[in-house]
CSV table of C-alpha atoms in Angstrom, one decimal:
chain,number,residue,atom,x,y,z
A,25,UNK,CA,-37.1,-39.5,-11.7
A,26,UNK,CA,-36.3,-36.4,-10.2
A,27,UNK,CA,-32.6,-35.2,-9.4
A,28,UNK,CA,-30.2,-35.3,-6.3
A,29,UNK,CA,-30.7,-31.8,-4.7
A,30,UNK,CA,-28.5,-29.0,-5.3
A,31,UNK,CA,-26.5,-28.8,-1.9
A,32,UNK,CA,-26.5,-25.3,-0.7
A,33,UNK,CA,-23.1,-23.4,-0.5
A,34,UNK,CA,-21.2,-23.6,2.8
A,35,UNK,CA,-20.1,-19.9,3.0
A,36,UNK,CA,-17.3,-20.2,4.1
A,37,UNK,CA,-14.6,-17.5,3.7
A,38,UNK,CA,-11.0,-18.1,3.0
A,39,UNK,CA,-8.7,-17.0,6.0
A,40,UNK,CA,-6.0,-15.3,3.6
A,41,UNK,CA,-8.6,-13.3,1.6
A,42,UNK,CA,-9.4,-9.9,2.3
A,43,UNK,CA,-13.4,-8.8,2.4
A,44,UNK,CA,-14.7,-5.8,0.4
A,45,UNK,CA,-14.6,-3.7,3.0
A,46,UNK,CA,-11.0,-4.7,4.1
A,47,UNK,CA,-9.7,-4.1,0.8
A,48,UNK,CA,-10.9,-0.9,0.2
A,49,UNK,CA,-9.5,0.6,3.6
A,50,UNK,CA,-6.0,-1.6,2.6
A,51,UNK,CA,-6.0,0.6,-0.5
A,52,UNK,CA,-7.2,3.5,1.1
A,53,UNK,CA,-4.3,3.1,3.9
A,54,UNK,CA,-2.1,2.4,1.1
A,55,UNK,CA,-2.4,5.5,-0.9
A,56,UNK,CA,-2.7,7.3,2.6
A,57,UNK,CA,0.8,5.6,3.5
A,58,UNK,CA,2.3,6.6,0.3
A,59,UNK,CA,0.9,10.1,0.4
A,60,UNK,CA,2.5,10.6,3.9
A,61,UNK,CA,6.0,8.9,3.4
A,62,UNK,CA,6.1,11.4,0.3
A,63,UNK,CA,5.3,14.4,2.5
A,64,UNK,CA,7.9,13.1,5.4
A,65,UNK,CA,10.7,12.9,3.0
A,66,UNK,CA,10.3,16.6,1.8
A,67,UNK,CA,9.7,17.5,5.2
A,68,UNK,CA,13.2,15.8,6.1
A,69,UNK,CA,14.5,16.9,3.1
A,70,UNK,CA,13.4,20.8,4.2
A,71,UNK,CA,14.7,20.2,7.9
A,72,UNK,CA,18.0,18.8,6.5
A,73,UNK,CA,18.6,22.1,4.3
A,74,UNK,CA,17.1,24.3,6.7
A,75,UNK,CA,20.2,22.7,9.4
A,76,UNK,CA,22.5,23.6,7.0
A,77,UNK,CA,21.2,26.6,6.1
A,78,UNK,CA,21.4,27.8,9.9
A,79,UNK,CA,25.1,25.6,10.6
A,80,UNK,CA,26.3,27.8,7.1
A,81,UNK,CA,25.0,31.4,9.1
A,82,UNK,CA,26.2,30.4,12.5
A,83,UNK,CA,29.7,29.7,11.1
A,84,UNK,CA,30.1,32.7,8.7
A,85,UNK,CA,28.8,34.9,11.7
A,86,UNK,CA,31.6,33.4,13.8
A,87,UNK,CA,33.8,33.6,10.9
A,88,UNK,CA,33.2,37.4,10.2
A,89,UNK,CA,33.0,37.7,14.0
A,90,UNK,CA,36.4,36.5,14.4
A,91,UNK,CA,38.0,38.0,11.5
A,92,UNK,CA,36.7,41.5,13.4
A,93,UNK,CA,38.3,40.7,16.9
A,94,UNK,CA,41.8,39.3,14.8
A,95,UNK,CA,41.6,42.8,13.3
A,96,UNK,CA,41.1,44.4,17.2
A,97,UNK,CA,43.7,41.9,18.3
A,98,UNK,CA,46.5,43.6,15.8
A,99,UNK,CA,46.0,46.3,17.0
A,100,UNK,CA,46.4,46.0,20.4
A,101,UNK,CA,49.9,44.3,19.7
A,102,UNK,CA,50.9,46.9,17.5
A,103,UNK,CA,49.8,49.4,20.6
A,104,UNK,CA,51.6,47.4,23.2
A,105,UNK,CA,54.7,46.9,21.0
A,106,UNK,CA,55.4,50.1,20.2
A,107,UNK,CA,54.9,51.4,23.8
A,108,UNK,CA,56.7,48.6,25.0
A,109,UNK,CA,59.6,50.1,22.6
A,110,UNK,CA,59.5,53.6,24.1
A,111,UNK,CA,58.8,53.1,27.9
A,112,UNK,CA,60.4,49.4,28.2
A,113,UNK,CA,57.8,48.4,30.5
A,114,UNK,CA,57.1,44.9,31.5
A,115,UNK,CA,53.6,45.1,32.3
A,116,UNK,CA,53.3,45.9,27.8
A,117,UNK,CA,55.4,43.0,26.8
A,118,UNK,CA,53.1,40.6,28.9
A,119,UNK,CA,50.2,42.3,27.0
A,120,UNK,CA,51.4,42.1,23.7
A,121,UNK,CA,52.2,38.1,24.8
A,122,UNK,CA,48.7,38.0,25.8
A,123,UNK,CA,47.8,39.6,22.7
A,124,UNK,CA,49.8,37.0,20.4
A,125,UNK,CA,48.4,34.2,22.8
A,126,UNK,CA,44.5,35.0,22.3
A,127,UNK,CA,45.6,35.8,18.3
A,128,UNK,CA,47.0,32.2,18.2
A,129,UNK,CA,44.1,30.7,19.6
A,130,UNK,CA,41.6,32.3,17.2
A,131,UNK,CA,43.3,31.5,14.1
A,132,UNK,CA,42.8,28.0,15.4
A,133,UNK,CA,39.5,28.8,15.7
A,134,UNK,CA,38.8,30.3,12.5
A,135,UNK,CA,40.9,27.0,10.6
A,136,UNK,CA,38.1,25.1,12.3
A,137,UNK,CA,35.5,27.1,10.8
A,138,UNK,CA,36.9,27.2,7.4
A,139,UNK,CA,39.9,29.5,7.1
A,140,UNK,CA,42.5,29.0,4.5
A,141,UNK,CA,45.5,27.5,6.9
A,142,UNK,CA,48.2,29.5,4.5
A,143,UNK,CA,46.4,32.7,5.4
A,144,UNK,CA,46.7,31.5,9.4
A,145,UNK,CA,50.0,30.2,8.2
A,146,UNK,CA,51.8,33.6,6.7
A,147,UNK,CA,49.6,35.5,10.1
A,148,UNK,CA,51.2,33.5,12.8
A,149,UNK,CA,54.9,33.4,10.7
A,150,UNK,CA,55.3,37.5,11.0
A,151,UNK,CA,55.1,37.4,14.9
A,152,UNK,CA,58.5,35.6,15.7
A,153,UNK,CA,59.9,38.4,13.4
A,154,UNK,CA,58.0,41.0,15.5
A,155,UNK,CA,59.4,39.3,18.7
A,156,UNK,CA,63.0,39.2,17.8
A,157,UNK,CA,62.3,43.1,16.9
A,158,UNK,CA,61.2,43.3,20.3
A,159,UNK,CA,64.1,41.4,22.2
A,160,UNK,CA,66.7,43.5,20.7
A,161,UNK,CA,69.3,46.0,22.3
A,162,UNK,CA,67.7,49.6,23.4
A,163,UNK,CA,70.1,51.2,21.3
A,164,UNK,CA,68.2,50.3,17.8
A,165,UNK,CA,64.9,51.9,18.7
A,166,UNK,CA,64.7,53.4,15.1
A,167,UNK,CA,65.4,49.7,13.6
A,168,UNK,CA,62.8,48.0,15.4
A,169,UNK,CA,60.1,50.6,14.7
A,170,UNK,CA,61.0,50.4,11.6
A,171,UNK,CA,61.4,46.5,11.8
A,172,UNK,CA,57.8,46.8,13.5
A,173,UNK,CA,55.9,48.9,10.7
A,174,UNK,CA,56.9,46.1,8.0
A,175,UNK,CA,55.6,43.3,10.1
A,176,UNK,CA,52.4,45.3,11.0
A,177,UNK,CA,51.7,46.6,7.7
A,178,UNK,CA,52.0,42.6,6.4
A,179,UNK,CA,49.6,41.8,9.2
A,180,UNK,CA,47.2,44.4,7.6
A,181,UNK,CA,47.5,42.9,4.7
A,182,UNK,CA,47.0,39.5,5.4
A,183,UNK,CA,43.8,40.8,7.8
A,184,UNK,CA,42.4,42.6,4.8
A,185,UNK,CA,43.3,38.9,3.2
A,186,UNK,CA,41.3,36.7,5.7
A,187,UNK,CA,37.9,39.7,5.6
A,188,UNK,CA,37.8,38.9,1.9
A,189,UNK,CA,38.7,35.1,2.5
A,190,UNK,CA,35.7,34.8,5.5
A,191,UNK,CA,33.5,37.5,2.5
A,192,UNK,CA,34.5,34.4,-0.2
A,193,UNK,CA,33.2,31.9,1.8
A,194,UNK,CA,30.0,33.0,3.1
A,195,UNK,CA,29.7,33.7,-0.6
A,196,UNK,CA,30.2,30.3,-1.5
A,197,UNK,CA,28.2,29.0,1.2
A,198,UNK,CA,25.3,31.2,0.0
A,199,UNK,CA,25.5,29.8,-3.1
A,200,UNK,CA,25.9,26.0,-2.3
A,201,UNK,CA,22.7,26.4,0.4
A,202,UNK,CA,21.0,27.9,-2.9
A,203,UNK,CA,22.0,24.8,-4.9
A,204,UNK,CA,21.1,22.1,-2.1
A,205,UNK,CA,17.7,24.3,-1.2
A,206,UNK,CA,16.9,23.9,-5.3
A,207,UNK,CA,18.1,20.1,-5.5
A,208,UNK,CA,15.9,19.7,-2.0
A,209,UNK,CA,12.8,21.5,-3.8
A,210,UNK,CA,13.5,19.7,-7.2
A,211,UNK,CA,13.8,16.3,-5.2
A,212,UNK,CA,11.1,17.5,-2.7
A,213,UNK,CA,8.3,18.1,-6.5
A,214,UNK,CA,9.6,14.8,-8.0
A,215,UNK,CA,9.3,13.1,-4.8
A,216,UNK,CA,5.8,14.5,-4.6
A,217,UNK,CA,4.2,14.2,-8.2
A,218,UNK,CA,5.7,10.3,-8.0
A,219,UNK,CA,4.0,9.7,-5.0
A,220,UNK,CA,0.5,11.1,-6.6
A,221,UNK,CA,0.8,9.9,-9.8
A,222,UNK,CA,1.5,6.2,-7.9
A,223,UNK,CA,-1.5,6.9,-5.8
A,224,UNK,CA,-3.4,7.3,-8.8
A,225,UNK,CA,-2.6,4.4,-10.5
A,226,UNK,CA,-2.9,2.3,-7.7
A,227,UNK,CA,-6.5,4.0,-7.3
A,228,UNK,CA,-7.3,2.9,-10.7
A,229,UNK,CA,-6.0,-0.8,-10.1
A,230,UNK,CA,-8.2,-1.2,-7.2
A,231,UNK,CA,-11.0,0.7,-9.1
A,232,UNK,CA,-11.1,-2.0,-12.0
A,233,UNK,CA,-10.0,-4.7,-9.6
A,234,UNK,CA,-13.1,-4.2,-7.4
A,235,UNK,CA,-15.6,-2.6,-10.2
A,236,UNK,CA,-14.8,-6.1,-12.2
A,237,UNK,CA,-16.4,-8.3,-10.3
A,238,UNK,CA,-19.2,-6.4,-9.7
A,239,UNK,CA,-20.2,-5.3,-13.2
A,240,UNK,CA,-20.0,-9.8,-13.4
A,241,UNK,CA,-22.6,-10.1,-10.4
A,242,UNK,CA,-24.3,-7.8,-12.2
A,243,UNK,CA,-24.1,-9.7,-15.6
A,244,UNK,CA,-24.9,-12.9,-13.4
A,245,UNK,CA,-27.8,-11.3,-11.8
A,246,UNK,CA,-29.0,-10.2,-15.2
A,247,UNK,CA,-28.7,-13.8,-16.5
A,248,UNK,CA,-30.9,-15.1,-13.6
A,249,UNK,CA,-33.7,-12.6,-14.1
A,250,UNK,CA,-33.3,-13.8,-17.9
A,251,UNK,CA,-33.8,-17.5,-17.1
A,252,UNK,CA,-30.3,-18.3,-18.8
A,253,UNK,CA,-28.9,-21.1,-16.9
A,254,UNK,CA,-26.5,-22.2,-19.4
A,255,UNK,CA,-23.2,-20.0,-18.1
A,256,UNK,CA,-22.1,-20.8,-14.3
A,257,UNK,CA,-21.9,-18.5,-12.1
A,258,UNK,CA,-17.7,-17.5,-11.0
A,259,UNK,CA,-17.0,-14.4,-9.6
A,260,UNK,CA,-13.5,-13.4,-8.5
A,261,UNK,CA,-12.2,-10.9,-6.2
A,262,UNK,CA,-12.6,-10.0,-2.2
A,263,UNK,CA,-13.4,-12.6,-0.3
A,264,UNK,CA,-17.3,-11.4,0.3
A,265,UNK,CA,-17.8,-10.9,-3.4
A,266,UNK,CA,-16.4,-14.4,-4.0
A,267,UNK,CA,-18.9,-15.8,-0.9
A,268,UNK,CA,-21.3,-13.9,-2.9
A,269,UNK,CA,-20.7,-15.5,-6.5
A,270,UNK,CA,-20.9,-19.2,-4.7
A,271,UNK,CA,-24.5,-18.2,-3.3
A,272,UNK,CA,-25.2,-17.1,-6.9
A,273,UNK,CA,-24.4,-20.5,-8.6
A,274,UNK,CA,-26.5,-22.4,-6.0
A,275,UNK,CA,-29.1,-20.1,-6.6
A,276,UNK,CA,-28.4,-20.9,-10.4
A,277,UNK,CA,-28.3,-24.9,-10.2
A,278,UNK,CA,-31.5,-24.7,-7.7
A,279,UNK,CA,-33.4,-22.3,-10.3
A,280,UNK,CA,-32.3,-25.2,-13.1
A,281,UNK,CA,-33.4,-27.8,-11.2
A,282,UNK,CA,-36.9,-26.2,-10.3
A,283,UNK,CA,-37.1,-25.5,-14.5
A,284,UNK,CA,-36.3,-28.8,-15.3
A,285,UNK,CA,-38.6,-30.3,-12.4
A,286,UNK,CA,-41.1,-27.8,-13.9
A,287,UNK,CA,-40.3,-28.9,-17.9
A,288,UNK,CA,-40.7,-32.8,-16.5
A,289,UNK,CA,-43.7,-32.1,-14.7
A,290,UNK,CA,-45.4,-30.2,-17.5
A,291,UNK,CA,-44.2,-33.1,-20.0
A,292,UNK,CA,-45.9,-36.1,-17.8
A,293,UNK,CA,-49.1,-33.9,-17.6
A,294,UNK,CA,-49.6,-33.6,-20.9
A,295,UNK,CA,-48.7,-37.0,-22.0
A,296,UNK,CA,-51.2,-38.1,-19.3
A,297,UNK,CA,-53.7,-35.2,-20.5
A,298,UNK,CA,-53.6,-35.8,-24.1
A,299,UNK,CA,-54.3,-39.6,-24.3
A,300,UNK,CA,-57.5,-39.2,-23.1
A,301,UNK,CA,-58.4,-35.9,-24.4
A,302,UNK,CA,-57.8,-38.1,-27.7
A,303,UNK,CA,-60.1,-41.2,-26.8
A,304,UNK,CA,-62.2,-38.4,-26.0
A,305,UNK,CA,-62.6,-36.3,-29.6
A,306,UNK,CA,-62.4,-39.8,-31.1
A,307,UNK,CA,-65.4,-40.7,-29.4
A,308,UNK,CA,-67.3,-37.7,-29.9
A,309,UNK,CA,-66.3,-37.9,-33.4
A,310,UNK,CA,-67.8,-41.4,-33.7
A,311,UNK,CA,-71.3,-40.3,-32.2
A,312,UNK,CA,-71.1,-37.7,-34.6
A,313,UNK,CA,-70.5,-39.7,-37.2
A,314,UNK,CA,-73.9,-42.1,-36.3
A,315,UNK,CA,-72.0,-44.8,-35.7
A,316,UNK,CA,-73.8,-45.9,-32.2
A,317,UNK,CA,-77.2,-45.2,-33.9
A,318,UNK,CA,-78.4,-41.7,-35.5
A,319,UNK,CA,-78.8,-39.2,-33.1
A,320,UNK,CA,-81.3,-37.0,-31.9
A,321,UNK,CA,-80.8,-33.1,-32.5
A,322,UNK,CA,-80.6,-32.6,-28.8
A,323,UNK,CA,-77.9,-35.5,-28.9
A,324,UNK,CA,-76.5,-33.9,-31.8
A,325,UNK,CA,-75.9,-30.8,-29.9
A,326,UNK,CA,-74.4,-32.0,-27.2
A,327,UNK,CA,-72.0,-34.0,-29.4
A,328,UNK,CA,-70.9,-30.3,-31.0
A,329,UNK,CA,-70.2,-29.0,-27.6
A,330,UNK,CA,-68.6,-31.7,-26.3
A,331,UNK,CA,-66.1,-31.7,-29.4
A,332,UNK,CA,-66.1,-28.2,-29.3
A,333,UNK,CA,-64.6,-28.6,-25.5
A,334,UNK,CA,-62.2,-31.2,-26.4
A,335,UNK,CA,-60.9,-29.2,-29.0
A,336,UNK,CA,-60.5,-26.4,-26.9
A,337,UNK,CA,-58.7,-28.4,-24.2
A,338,UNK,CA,-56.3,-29.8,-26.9
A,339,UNK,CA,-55.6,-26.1,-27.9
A,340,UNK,CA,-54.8,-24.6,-24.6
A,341,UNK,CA,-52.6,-28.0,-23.7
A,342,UNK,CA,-50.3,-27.5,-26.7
A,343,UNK,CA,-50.4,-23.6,-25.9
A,344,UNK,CA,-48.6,-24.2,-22.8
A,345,UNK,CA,-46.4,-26.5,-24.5
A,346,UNK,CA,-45.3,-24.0,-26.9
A,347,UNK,CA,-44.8,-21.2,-24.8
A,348,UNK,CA,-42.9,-23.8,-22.4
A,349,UNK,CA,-40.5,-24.6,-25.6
A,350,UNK,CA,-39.9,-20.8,-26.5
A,351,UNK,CA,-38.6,-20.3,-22.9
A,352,UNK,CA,-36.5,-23.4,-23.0
């Protein structure tokens, strides 16, 4: 009886499973993407120091700027003061006012950028001094210049106080830029060789993840060409290697069923052959023997080749038979 037919796969391809193709530009975009978000963050982390770095040198410039024009600014009062001491004219007092004024307003500046306030702080407390020394009677013109080279001489002081204060910190700034531009590079390398080192093992995941069911199609393949038809066919992985293993299996099942058709077929045929064939050499054997009669030698001889043909026949049935079982 011979078997149901082997139905023959549908091919169909499961809508959440990537193809071959699709995985290996995934992985590709993967390592890509992971490769690129590395090189952005040290690129951020570059711009971020470099900010700094220019913020830190546009601050001590204005810093060192200011500290310069504080220094020009002293002087001017001390100019206007003692001018204003000898020739008691108006038009001096305003400028040393003016003076104070634009003093005032850069050491708010220069808090802003950093300054110590108790340098600003001891700064701005010697000009009321300096103005009471100003506001007081003609008559003590030797007391308030002498008033006047105290107060001046602390302002010197304090000025050569907020140069090496504003020298201090550009200093320190240097040196914390140094230490954020190493942490940047250090973070910048670990950043990096995490990133490759990550590519690489997902490289090597998708290598044996993809190389895995192939070396199998390859096995199944093998076990075709070698008649084995014991071991089913199941291949994992992308979907098109998975459409591929299903093809293989019904390629397996129909190759079994054509053996087994073949092993049935061969079976009936020689069954059907063999009875005969022996009827045949039992016959011959008889006329041989003289049973029907004696025979002639022409009869003789064609009772030898006639067994002789049999006997061949029988021979090259069980041949096939053989070579039939050392397949199976």
């Amino acid at each position: 009886m011979r078997a149901s037919p082997t139905p023959r796969p549908t091919g169909l391809n499961h809508p959440l499973r990537l193809s071959f193709r699709q995985t290996l530009l995934a992985a590709f975009l993967l390592i890509a993407g992971l490769l690129a978000a590395a090189s952005l963050g040290g690129l951020f982390t570059l711009e971020r120091v470099m900010g700094q770095s220019r913020a830190a040198t546009e601050s001590a410039l204005l810093l060192t700027a200011d500290a310069r024009q504080l220094g020009e600014l002293r002087v001017a009062m001390e100019r206007s003061a003692r001018q204003y001491i000898v020739l008691d004219d108006p038009s001096l007092l305003r400028g040393f006012a003016q003076a104070t004024d634009d003093a005032t307003r850069l050491l708010g500046e220069m808090r802003r950028h950093d300054l110590p306030v108790e340098l600003s702080t001891q700064w701005l407390a010697q000009l009321p001094p300096i103005k009471d020394a100003l506001d007081s009677p003609r008559s003590s013109i030797q007391q308030r210049q002498e008033a006047l080279d105290g107060r001046f001489r602390a302002l010197d002081r304090l000025n050569g106080q907020i140069a090496e204060a504003v020298r201090r910190s550009g200093v320190a700034r240097n040196a914390a830029l140094q230490a954020e531009l190493e942490a940047g590079r250090a973070s910048v390398g670990s950043q990096v060789l995490g990133a490759i080192v990550l590519a690489a093992l997902l490289a090597l995941a998708f290598g044996v993840w993809l190389t895995r069911p192939l070396k199998r199609l390859e096995r199944a393949i093998a076990g075709l060409g070698e008649n084995r038809m014991d071991h089913p066919v199941d291949i994992g992985g992308p979907n098109d290697l998975r459409s591929l293993g299903r093809r293989l299996e019904w390629l397996r099942l129909r190759l079994k069923e054509l053996d087994e058709d073949k092993a049935r077929f061969l079976r009936y045929t020689s069954h059907e052959l063999k009875t005969p064939l022996a009827a045949l050499r039992e016959g011959v054997a008889l006329l041989e023997d003289g049973v029907a009669g004696p025979l002639t030698a022409d009869q003789r001889a064609i009772a030898r080749i006639l067994g002789h043909n049999t006997a061949t026949l029988q021979n090259q049935i069980e041949a096939v038979l053989r070579h039939r079982n050392r397949e199976v």
